[in-house]
Coordinates of C-alpha atoms in Angstrom, one line a residue:
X18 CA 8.1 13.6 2.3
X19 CA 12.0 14.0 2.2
X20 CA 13.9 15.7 4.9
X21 CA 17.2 17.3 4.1
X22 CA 19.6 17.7 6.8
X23 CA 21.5 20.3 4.9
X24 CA 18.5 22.4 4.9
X25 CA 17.9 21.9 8.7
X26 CA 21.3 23.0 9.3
X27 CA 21.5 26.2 6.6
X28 CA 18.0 27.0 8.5
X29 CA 19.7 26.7 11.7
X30 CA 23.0 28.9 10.6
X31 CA 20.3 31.1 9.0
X32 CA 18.4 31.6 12.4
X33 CA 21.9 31.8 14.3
X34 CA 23.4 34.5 11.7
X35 CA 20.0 36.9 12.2
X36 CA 20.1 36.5 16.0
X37 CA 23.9 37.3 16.1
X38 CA 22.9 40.2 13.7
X39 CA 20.0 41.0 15.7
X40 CA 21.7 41.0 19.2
X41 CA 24.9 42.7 17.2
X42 CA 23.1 45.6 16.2
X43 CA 20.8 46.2 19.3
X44 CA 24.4 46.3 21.2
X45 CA 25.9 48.8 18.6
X46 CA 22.8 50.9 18.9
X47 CA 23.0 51.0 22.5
X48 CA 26.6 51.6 22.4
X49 CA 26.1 54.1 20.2
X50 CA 23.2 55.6 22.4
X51 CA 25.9 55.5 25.5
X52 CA 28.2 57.4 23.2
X53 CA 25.6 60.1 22.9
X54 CA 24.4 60.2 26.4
X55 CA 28.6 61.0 27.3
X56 CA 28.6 63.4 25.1
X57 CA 25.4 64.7 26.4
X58 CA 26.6 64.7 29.8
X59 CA 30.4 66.2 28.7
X60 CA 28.1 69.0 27.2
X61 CA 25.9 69.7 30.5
X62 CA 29.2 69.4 32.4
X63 CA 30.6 72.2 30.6
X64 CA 27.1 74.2 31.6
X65 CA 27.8 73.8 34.8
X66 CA 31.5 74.9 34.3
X67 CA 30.2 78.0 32.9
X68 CA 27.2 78.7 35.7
X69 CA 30.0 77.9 37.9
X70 CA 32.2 80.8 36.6
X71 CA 29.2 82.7 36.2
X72 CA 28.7 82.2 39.8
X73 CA 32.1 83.0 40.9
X74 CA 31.7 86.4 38.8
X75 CA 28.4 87.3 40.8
X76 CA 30.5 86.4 44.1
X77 CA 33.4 89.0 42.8
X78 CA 30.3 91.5 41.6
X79 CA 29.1 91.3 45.3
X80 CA 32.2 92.0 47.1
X81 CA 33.2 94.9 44.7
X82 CA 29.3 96.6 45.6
X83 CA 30.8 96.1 49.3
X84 CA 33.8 98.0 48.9
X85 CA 31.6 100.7 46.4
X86 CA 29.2 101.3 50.0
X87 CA 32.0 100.9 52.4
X88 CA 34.7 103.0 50.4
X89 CA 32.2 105.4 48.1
X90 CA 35.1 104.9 46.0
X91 CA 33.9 105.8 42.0
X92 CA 36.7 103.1 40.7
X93 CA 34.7 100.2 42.6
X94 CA 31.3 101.4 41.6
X95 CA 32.8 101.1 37.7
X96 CA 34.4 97.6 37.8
X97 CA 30.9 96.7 39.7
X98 CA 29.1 97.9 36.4
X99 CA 31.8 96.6 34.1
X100 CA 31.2 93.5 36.0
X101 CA 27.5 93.2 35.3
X102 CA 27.9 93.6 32.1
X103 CA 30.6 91.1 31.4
X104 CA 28.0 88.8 33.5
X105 CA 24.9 89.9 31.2
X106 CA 27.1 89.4 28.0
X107 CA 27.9 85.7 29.3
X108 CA 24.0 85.1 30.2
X109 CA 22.9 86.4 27.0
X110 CA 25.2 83.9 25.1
X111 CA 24.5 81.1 27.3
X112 CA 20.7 81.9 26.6
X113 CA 21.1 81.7 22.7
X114 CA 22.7 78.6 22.8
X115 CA 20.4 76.6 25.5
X116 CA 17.4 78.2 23.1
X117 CA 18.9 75.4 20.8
X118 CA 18.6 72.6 23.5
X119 CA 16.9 69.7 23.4
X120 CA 16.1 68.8 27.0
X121 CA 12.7 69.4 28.3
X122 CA 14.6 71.5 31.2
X123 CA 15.9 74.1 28.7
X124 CA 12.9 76.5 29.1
X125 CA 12.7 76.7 32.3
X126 CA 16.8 77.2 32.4
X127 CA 16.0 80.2 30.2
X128 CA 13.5 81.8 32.5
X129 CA 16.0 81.1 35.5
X130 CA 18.4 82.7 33.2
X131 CA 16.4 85.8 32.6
X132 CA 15.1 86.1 36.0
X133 CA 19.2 86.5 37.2
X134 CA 19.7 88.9 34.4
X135 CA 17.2 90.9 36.0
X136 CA 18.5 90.5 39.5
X137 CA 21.5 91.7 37.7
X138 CA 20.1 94.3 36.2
X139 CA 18.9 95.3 39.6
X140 CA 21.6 95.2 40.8
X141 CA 24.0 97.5 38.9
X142 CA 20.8 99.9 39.2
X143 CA 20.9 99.8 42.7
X144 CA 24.5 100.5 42.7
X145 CA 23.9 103.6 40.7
X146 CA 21.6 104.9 43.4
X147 CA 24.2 103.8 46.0
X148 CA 26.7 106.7 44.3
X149 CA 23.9 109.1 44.3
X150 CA 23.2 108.7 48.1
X151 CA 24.2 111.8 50.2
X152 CA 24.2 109.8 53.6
X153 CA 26.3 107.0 52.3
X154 CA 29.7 108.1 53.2
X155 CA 29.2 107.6 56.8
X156 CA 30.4 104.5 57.5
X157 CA 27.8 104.3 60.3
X158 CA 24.8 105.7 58.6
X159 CA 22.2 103.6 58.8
X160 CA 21.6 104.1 55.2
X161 CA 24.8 102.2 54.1
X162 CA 23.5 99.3 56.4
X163 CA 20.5 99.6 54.1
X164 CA 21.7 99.4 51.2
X165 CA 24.0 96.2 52.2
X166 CA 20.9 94.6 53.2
X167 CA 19.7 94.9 49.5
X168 CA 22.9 94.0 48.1
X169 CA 22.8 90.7 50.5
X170 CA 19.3 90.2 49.6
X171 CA 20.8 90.4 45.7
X172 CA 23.1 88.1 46.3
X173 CA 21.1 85.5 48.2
X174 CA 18.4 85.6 45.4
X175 CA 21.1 85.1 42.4
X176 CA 23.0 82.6 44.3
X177 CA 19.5 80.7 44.4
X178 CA 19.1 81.3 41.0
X179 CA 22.3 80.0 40.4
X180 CA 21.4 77.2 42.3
X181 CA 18.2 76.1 40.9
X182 CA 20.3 76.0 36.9
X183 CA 22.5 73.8 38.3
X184 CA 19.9 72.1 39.5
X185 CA 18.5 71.3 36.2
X186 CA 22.0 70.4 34.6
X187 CA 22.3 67.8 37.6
X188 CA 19.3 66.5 37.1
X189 CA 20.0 66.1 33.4
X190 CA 23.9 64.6 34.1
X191 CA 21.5 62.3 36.2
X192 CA 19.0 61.3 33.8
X193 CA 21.8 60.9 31.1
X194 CA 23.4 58.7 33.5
X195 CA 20.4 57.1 34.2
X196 CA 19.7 56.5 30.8
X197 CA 23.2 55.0 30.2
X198 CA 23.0 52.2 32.9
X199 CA 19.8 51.4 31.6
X200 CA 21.4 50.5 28.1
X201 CA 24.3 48.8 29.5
X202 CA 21.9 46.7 31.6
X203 CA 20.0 46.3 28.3
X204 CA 23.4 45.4 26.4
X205 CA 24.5 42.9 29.6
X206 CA 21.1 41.1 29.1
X207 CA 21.4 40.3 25.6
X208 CA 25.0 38.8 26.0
X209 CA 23.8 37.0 29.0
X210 CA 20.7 35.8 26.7
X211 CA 22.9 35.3 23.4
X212 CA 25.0 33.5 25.4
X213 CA 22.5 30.8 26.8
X214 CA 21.0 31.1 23.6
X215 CA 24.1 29.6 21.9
X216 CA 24.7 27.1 24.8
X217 CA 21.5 25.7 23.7
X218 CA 22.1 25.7 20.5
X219 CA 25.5 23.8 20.9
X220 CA 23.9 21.4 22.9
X221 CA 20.7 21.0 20.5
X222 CA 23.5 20.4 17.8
X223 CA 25.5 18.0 19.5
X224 CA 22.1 16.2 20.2
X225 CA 21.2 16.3 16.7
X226 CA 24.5 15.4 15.3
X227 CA 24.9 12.4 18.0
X228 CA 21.3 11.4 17.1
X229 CA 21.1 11.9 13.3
X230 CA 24.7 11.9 12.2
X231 CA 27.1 10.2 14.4
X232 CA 24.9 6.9 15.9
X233 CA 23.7 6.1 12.2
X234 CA 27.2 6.4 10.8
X235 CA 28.5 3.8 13.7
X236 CA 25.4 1.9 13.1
X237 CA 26.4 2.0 9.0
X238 CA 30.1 1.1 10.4
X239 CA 29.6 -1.9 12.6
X240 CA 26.8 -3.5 9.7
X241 CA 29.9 -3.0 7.2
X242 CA 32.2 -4.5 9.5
X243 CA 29.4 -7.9 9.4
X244 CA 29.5 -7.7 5.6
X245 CA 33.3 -7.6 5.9
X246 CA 32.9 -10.7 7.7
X247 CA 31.3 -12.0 4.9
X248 CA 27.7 -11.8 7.0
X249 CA 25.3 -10.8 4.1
X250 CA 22.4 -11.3 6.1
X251 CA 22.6 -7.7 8.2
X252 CA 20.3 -5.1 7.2
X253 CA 20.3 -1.3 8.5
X254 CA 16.3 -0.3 9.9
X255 CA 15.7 3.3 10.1
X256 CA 12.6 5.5 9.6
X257 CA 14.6 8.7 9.0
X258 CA 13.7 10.7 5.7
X259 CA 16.9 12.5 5.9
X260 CA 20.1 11.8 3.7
X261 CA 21.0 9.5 5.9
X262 CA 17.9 7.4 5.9
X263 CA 18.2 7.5 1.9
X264 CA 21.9 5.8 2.8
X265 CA 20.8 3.1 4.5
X266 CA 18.0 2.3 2.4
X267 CA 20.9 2.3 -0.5
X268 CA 23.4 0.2 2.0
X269 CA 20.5 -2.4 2.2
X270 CA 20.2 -2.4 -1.7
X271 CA 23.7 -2.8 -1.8
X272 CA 23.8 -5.5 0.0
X273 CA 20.7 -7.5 -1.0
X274 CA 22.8 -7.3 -4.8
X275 CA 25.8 -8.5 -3.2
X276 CA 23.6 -11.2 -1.4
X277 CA 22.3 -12.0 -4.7
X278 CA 25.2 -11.9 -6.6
X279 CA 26.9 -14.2 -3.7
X280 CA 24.3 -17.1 -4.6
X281 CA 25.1 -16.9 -7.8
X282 CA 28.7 -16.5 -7.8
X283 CA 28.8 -19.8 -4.9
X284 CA 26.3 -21.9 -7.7
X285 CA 28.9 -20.8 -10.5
X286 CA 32.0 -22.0 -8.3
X287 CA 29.3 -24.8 -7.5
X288 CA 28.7 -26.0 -11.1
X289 CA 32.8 -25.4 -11.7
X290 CA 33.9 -27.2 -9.4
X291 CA 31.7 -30.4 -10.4
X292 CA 33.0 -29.1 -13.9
X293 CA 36.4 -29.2 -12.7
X294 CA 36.4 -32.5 -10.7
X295 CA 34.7 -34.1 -13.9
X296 CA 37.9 -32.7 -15.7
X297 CA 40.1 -33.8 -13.3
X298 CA 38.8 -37.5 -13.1
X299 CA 39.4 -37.1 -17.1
X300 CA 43.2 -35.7 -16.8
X301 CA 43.9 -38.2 -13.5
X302 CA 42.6 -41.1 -16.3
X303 CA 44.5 -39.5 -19.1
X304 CA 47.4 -39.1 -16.9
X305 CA 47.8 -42.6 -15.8
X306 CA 47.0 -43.6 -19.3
X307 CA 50.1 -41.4 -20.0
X308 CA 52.8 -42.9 -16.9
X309 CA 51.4 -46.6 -17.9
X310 CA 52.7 -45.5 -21.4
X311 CA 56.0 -44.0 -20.3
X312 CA 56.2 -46.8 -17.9
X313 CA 56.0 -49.0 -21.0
X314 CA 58.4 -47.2 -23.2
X315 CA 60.4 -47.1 -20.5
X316 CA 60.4 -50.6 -20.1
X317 CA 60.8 -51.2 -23.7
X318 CA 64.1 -48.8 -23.5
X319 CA 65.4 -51.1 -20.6
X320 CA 64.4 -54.0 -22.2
X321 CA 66.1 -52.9 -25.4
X322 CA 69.7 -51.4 -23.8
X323 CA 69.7 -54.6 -21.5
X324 CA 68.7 -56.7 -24.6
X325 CA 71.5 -55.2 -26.3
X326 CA 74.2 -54.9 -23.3
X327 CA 73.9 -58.8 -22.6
X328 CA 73.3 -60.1 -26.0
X329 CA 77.1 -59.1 -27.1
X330 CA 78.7 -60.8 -24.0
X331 CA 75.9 -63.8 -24.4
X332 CA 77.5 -64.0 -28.2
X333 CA 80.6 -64.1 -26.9
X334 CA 80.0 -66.7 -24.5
X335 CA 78.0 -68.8 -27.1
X336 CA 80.9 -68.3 -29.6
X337 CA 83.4 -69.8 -26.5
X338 CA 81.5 -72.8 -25.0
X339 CA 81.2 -73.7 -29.5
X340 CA 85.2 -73.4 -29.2
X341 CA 85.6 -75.1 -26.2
X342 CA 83.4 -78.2 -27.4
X343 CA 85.4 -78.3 -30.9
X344 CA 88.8 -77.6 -29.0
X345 CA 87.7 -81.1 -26.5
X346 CA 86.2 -83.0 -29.6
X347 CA 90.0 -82.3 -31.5
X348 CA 91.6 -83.2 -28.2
X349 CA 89.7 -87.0 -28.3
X350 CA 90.8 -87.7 -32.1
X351 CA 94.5 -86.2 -32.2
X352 CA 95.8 -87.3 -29.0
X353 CA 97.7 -86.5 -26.0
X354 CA 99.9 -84.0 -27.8
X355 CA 97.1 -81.9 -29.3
X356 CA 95.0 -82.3 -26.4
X357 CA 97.4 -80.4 -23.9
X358 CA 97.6 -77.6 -26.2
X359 CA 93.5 -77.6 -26.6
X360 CA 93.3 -77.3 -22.9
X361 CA 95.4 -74.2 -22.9
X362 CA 93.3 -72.6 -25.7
X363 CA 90.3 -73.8 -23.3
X364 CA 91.4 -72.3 -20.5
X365 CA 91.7 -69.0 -22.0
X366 CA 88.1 -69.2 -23.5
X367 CA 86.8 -69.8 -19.9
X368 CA 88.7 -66.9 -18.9
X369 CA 86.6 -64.9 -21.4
X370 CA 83.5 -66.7 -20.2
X371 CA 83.9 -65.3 -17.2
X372 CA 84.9 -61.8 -18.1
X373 CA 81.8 -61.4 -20.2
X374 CA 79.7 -63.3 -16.8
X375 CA 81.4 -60.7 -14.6
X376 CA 80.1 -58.2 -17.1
X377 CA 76.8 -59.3 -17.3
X378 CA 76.5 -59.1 -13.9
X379 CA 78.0 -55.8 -13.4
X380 CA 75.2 -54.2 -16.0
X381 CA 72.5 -55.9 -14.0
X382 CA 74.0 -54.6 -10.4
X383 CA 74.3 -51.1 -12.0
X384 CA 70.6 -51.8 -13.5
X385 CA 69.0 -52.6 -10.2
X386 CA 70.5 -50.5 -8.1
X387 CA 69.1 -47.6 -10.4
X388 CA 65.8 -49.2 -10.2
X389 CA 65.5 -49.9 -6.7
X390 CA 67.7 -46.8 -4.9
X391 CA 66.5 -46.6 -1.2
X392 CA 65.8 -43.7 0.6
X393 CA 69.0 -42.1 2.4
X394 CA 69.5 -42.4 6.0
X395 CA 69.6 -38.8 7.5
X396 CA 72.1 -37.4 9.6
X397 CA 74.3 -34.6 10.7
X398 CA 77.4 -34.8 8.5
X399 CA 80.3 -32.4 8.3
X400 CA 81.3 -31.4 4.6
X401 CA 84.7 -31.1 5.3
X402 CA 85.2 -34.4 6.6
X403 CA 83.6 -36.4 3.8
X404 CA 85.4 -34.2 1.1
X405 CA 88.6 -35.0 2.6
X406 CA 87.7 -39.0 3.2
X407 CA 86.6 -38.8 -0.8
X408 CA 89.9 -36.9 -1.9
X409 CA 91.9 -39.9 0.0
X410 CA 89.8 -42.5 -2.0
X411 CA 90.5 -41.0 -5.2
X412 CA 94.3 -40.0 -4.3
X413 CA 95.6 -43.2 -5.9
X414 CA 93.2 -43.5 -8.9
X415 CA 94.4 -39.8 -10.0
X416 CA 98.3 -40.0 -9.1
X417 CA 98.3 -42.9 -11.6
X418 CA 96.1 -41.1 -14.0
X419 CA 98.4 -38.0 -13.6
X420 CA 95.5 -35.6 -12.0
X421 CA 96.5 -32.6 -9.5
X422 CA 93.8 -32.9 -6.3
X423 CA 93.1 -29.8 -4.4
X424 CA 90.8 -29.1 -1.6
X425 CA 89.4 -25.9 -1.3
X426 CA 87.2 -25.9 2.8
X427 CA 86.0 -22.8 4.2
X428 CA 86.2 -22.9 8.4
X429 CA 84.4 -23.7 10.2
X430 CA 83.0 -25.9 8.4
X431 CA 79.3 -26.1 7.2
X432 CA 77.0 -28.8 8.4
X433 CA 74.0 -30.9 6.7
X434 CA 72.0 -33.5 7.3
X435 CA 72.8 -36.2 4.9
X436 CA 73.3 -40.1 4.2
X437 CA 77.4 -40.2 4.5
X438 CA 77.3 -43.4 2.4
X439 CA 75.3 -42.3 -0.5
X440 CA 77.2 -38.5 -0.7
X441 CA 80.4 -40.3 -0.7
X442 CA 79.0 -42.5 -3.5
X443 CA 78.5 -39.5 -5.4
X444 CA 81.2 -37.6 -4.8
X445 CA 83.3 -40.6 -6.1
X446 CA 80.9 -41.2 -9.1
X447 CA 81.6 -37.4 -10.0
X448 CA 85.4 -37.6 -9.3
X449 CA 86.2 -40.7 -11.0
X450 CA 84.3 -39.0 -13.8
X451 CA 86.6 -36.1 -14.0
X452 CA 89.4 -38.3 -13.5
X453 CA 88.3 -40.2 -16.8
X454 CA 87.6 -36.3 -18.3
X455 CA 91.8 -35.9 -18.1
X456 CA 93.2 -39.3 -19.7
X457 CA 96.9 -36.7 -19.9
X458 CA 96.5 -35.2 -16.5
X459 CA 95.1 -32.0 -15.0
X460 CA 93.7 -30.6 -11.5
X461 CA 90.3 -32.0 -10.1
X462 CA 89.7 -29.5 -7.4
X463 CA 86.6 -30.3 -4.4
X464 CA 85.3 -27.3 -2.4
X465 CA 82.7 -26.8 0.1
X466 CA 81.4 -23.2 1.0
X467 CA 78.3 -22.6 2.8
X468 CA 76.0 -19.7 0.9
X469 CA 72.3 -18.0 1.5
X470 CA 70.8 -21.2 4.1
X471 CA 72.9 -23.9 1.6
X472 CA 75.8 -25.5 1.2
X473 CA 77.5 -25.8 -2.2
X474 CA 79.5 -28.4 -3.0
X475 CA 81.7 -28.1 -5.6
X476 CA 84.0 -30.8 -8.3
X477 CA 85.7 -29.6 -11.0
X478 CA 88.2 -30.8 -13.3
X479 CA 90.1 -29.1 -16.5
X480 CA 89.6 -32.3 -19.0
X481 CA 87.6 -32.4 -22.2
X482 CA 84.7 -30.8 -21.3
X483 CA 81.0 -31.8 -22.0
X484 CA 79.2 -30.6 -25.9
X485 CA 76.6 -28.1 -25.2
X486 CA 74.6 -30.5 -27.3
X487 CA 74.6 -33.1 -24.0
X488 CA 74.5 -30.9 -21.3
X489 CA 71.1 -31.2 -21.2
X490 CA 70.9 -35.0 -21.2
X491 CA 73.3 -35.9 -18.8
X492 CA 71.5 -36.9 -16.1
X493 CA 69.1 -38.9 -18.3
X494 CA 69.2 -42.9 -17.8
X495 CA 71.0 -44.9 -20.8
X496 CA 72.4 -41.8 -21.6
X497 CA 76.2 -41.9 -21.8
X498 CA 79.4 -41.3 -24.4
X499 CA 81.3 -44.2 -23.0
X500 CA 82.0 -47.0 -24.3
X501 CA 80.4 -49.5 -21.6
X502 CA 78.2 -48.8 -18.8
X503 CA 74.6 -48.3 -19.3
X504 CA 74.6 -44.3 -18.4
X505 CA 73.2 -44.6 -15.0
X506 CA 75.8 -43.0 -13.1
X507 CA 74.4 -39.5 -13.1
X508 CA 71.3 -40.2 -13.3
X509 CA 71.9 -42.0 -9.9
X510 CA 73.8 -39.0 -8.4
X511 CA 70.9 -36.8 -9.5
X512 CA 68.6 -38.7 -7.5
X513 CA 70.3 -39.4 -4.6
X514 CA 70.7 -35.0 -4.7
X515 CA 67.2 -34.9 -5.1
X516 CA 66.3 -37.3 -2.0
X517 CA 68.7 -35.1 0.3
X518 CA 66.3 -32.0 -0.8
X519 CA 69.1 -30.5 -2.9
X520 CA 69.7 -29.7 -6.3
X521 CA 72.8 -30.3 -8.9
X522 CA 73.8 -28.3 -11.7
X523 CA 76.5 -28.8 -14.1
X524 CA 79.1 -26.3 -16.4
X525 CA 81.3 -26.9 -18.9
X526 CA 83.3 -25.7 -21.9
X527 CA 84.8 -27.5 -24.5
X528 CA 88.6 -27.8 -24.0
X529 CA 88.5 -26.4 -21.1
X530 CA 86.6 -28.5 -18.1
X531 CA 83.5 -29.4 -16.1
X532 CA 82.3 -28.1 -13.2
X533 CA 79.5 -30.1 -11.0
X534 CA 77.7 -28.0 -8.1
X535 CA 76.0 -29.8 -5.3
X536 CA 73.4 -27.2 -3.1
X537 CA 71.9 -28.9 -0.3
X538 CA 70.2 -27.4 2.7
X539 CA 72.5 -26.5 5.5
X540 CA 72.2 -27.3 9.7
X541 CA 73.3 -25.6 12.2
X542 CA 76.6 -27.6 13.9
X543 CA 76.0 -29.4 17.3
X544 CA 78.3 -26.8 18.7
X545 CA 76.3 -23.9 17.3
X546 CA 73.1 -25.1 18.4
X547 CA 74.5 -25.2 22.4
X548 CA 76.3 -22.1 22.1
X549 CA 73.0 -20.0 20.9

């Protein structure tokens, strides 16, 4: 059967909210009750207030019957009677307002109450007779020491009247009080016991949420953490029937599909990658298939430009050495004469035989060097430096071609790690290109400026310009729009850039010049590197 914590804890609230409810209303009631018992006692105090004054009028009433026996004066004798009835008027209200009373005590205060009325009564009788007395007005009759004998024994018996009523208020102020210690001592328990009460229940809570709540939710945490760790072997145990047990019987469900679905995922990548390798070993095949047949092609291309480089200056050559043997076969039939002039004509063929040699040679050089360019020897090199060294090599070639050279450094100057050789090789490959760009002069301008971690190199001219139709093949081999050469001189500068981990690019406009930009990494100088 399913437990729900919710319900544990609304039942719990539930039984807290009665008991505060409970305890809140037994304290208001005895509040309350304490309320009542002050009035109570604020009422009997006012009792005694009046038997007091009642008293203190009897005292007056007693000492006014004195002067009526010791004086025989008429006045005294009436404020003695006005007296007794003001007293009896008092009683008699008093009386029909304690008839109303509730206290057990308030019939017997009414018979006390009577009983003085009749002392009173008895009283103001006796102080009639006192008038009426012929032997009274001797001061030192023995009947005036009579008759203050009865007065005294008057007074005596009302004061213990008197008395005996507040007597019966006290002991009601007492009971009252009583009664109101007794309910704070009531209302003082219950705190004390609501206050225990929800100790324990804090602490019961805090048990139950450590035990049901917080330990399974760490426990959840730390099991998630494994899976997170991709360890889909963890399971949560628990034997709770709570919420929380129906979690961690869904975490294990969880992660028994994610288990599952992890085997079958890993036997998908499984049978993809066997898929894939089968593919690749089809694309590597394919792919070599595809470089033997650009290799081939290539080789045709070379085989065709050379084939068509040399066979011109081999024509030439052919055409010469068939001169040359008709010039010396002419030279043995005519005679001296003829023959000195058919040397001359000879000598000038040789000279073309070896021009076209020279040539021949030249286009193979150029070939191989394309073919087999070695890896550049890597070392610090200052930009500056080699621009300078490269503008000096080229300050002849463009003073007789008419060309303006300007160097544009930045200082101090940047530092990369390069093959000196090979970047003056082409730098000079791309200036005497500009300086052929300007056949009637211009401005070929080198500049170095170091920019984001590189170093760009810059060599620009203001000749002809490049089509936008050959931008883009430039830097191809056999490409060119000379009229010799087999168009490997950019394609060479675009490797060597490429084997110092750099990059060229190339802009131009029609009419207006080419620009080349070399970006290679840059070093930190020797200098720098001992100063930080």
């Amino acid at each position: 059967m399913r437990k729900s914590l919710s319900t544990l804890v609304l039942t719990i609230f539930a039984l807290v909210f009665v008991g505060v409810l409970g305890i809140g209303g037994a304290s208001v009631f005895l509040v309350q009750r304490m309320m009542n018992e002050t009035y109570a006692i604020a009422e009997v105090s006012r009792d005694v207030d009046f038997v007091n004054m009642v008293q203190n009028k009897i005292t007056k009433l007693i000492l006014v019957l004195h002067e009526s026996v010791d004086h025989n004066d008429v006045q005294y004798a009436e404020g003695a009677v006005k007296l007794v009835n003001e007293i009896n008027g008092d009683i008699d209200g008093y009386r029909k307002r304690e008839a109303e009373s509730e206290y057990p005590e308030g019939s017997k205060e009414i018979q006390l109450l009577k009983a003085l009325r009749a002392e009173l009564t008895a009283m103001r009788d006796s102080s009639q007779e006192i008038q009426n007395l012929p032997g009274i007005k001797r001061p030192d009759s023995d009947t005036q020491f009579y008759w203050e004998e009865v007065i005294e024994q008057h007074a005596y018996r009302m004061q213990a009247l008197v008395a005996d009523i507040n007597q019966l208020h006290f002991d009601i102020i007492s009971r009252k009080v009583e009664q109101s210690r007794h309910a704070m001592s009531v209302v003082f328990v219950l705190y004390v016991l609501f206050s225990l009460a929800g100790l324990l229940l804090v602490y019961l809570g805090y048990r139950l949420h450590a035990r049901h709540i917080v330990q399974p939710v760490l426990q959840l945490a730390g099991a998630a953490q494994r899976i997170a760790n991709e360890d889909l072997s963890v399971r949560v145990a628990t034997s709770s029937k709570t919420e929380v047990g129906e979690l961690y019987r869904s975490f294990n469900t969880m992660v028994e599909r994610l288990q599952s679905n992890k085997a079958e995922i890993m036997s998908f990548w499984h049978d993809l990658e066997l898929k894939v390798q089968a593919r690749t070993a089809e694309l590597e095949a394919a792919h070599a298939k595809m470089v033997g047949l650009e290799k081939m092609a290539m080789l045709g291309q070379i085989a065709t430009s050379v084939n068509h480089e040399i066979r011109t200056p081999l024509n030439a050559l052919y055409m010469n050495v068939q001169l040359i043997r008709k010039d010396l076969a002419g030279c043995e039939t005519n005679g001296i004469p003829n023959c000195r002039v058919a040397q001359q004509h000879t000598l000038g063929r040789i000279a073309q035989v070896e021009q076209e040699v020279l040539r021949i040679s030249g286009m193979l050089e150029e070939f191989v060097h394309y073919a087999r360019l070695a890896p550049p020897e890597m070392k610090d090199t200052e930009v500056a430096a080699v621009l300078r060294y490269v503008a000096e090599l080229l300050g002849e070639k463009a003073a007789q071609s008419g060309v303006a050279l300007a160097l544009e450094l930045t200082e101090p100057s940047p530092h990369i790690l390069a093959d000196e050789k090979k970047l003056i090789q082409t730098l000079m490959n791309l200036g005497m290109n500009a300086i052929h760009a300007m056949p009637a002069g211009g401005t070929l301008t080198l500049t170095a400026e170091a920019r984001d971690g590189e170093v760009e190199i810059g060599v620009a001219d203001t000749g002809s310009g490049i089509a936008p139709e050959d931008l883009g093949k430039i830097f191809q081999p056999f490409f060119t729009t000379k009229a010799t050469g087999l168009g490997f001189g950019l394609a060479i500068v675009q490797r060597i850039v490429e084997a110092h981990g750099g990059r060229i690019a190339c802009q131009s406009e029609v009419g207006k010049g080419t620009r080349f930009t070399l970006r290679l990494p840059r070093v930190a100088a020797a200098d720098e590197e001992a100063a930080s």
